[in-house]
Amino acid sequence: MQRTIVSHKDFGLTNSKTHLGFVQNLVFIVRLISSSLPLENRSVETKENGQKRSSMVSYFMNSCGLSAKSALAASKKVSVKNTEGADSVLRLLGNHGFTNLQISKVVGVCPQIIALNCERNLLPKIEFFGSIGVLSDDLPKLISSTPHLLAVSLKNRLSPNYNFLKNIVVLDEVVVRVMKRMKWAFLRDFNSNLAPNIAFLREIGVPASNISNFVISNPCGASIIPSKFCEIVNKVKAMGFNPLRGMFLKAIEVIGQMTTLNWESKIEVYRRWGWSKDETLNAFRRHPYCMRISEEKITKTMDFFVNKMGWLSQDIAKRPEILLYSLEKRIVPRCSVVQVLLSKGLIKKDLCPCSLLVLGETKFKGSYVTKFQVKVPQLLNLYEEEMNLPDLRPGFERRIGCEVNGVAEDC
């Protein structure tokens, strides 16, 4: 059949007519021809499409376990001429440990998977994940959390992204851990986000080990749009952070997660506890995570330190990391021990209480619990009992008061 080449001259357009005018005329003629087709021909075509859609909806519901709503949505994204290939995909997933629920989740999120070739597309990716250290038991969890990992190109996306991460974090098991945390971010082209951001950090002198830790702890934050990332980095530098120090990247993490409104709200919470804006900023420089704590946590912990323990608010600003500790599991039990030891004159009154909170568990218990167990037999029981409490009891200050006065039997 001879092909007819259509040009703008065939529609009577002169050279002064623009290309846009030609396209508009062409669209009009196509629509005119389409509308002149016999109604029965268009009805047959619509009926066939409807039958195909209905068949796919049934397949998604009966074979993949999707709900009617999800099956209808999936049928709009993919259609297969026959279900043999789709059946092979489902069998392949089942043979690699995927439960029916996980298969349903994978297909529901990424229905295009059922149209992929098992040998050419899917199996090489599954083998790739195994080769980099993803355990067979973990594979279904990884894929069901991010189904599009099976849909993107192995050659152009998965393998290059893995190699890029490996160059930063070195160990395969760490790459896998980062991949799990990144989820959808791992599907992006690293050349357009993560790579420029890492290059910028290197350019301003951030040590390689710090960059590695940053990517491991905050992979999604390291993968944001480069223009936004540079803005955050420059803001952190302007706040006085040194790129050579680990706190620099912690500050980037926190600033990247906070809105201006959220930041100002935290400033106000600390102001109510007596911190000036400068004191809050200095506390942020000492430990950026103090601005990531919830307002409720800040209020409860400051209330305990200031109102129950009698500490100065400004002293806490100098060791803001203590605000991050669990009130019930660390702060209250240790302060219980400290109060008892102070009441019996076993430790110096000028001992910095903040320093006791930052000690590791083994060191604290050895230095302040088991060391004085002979002189204060009830100390270990007090410490362990307080650690096992589900929350801070209202009678805590009364209990400590009894211990301080040496009349524990009345408590």
PDB file of C-alpha atoms in Angstrom, residues 70 84 110 159 180 236 275 298 366:
ATOM      1  CA  SER A  70      -7.479  -1.045  43.000  1.00  0.00           C
ATOM      2  CA  GLU A  84       0.407 -16.446  30.552  1.00  0.00           C
ATOM      3  CA  CYS A 110       3.219  -1.144  40.302  1.00  0.00           C
ATOM      4  CA  SER A 159      23.439  -0.893  39.185  1.00  0.00           C
ATOM      5  CA  LYS A 180      16.014   0.253  52.545  1.00  0.00           C
ATOM      6  CA  VAL A 236      24.167  26.305  58.278  1.00  0.00           C
ATOM      7  CA  TRP A 275      16.532  30.807  77.199  1.00  0.00           C
ATOM      8  CA  ILE A 298      10.952  19.726  75.731  1.00  0.00           C
ATOM      9  CA  GLY A 366      29.374   0.703  87.977  1.00  0.00           C
TER      10      GLY A 366
END
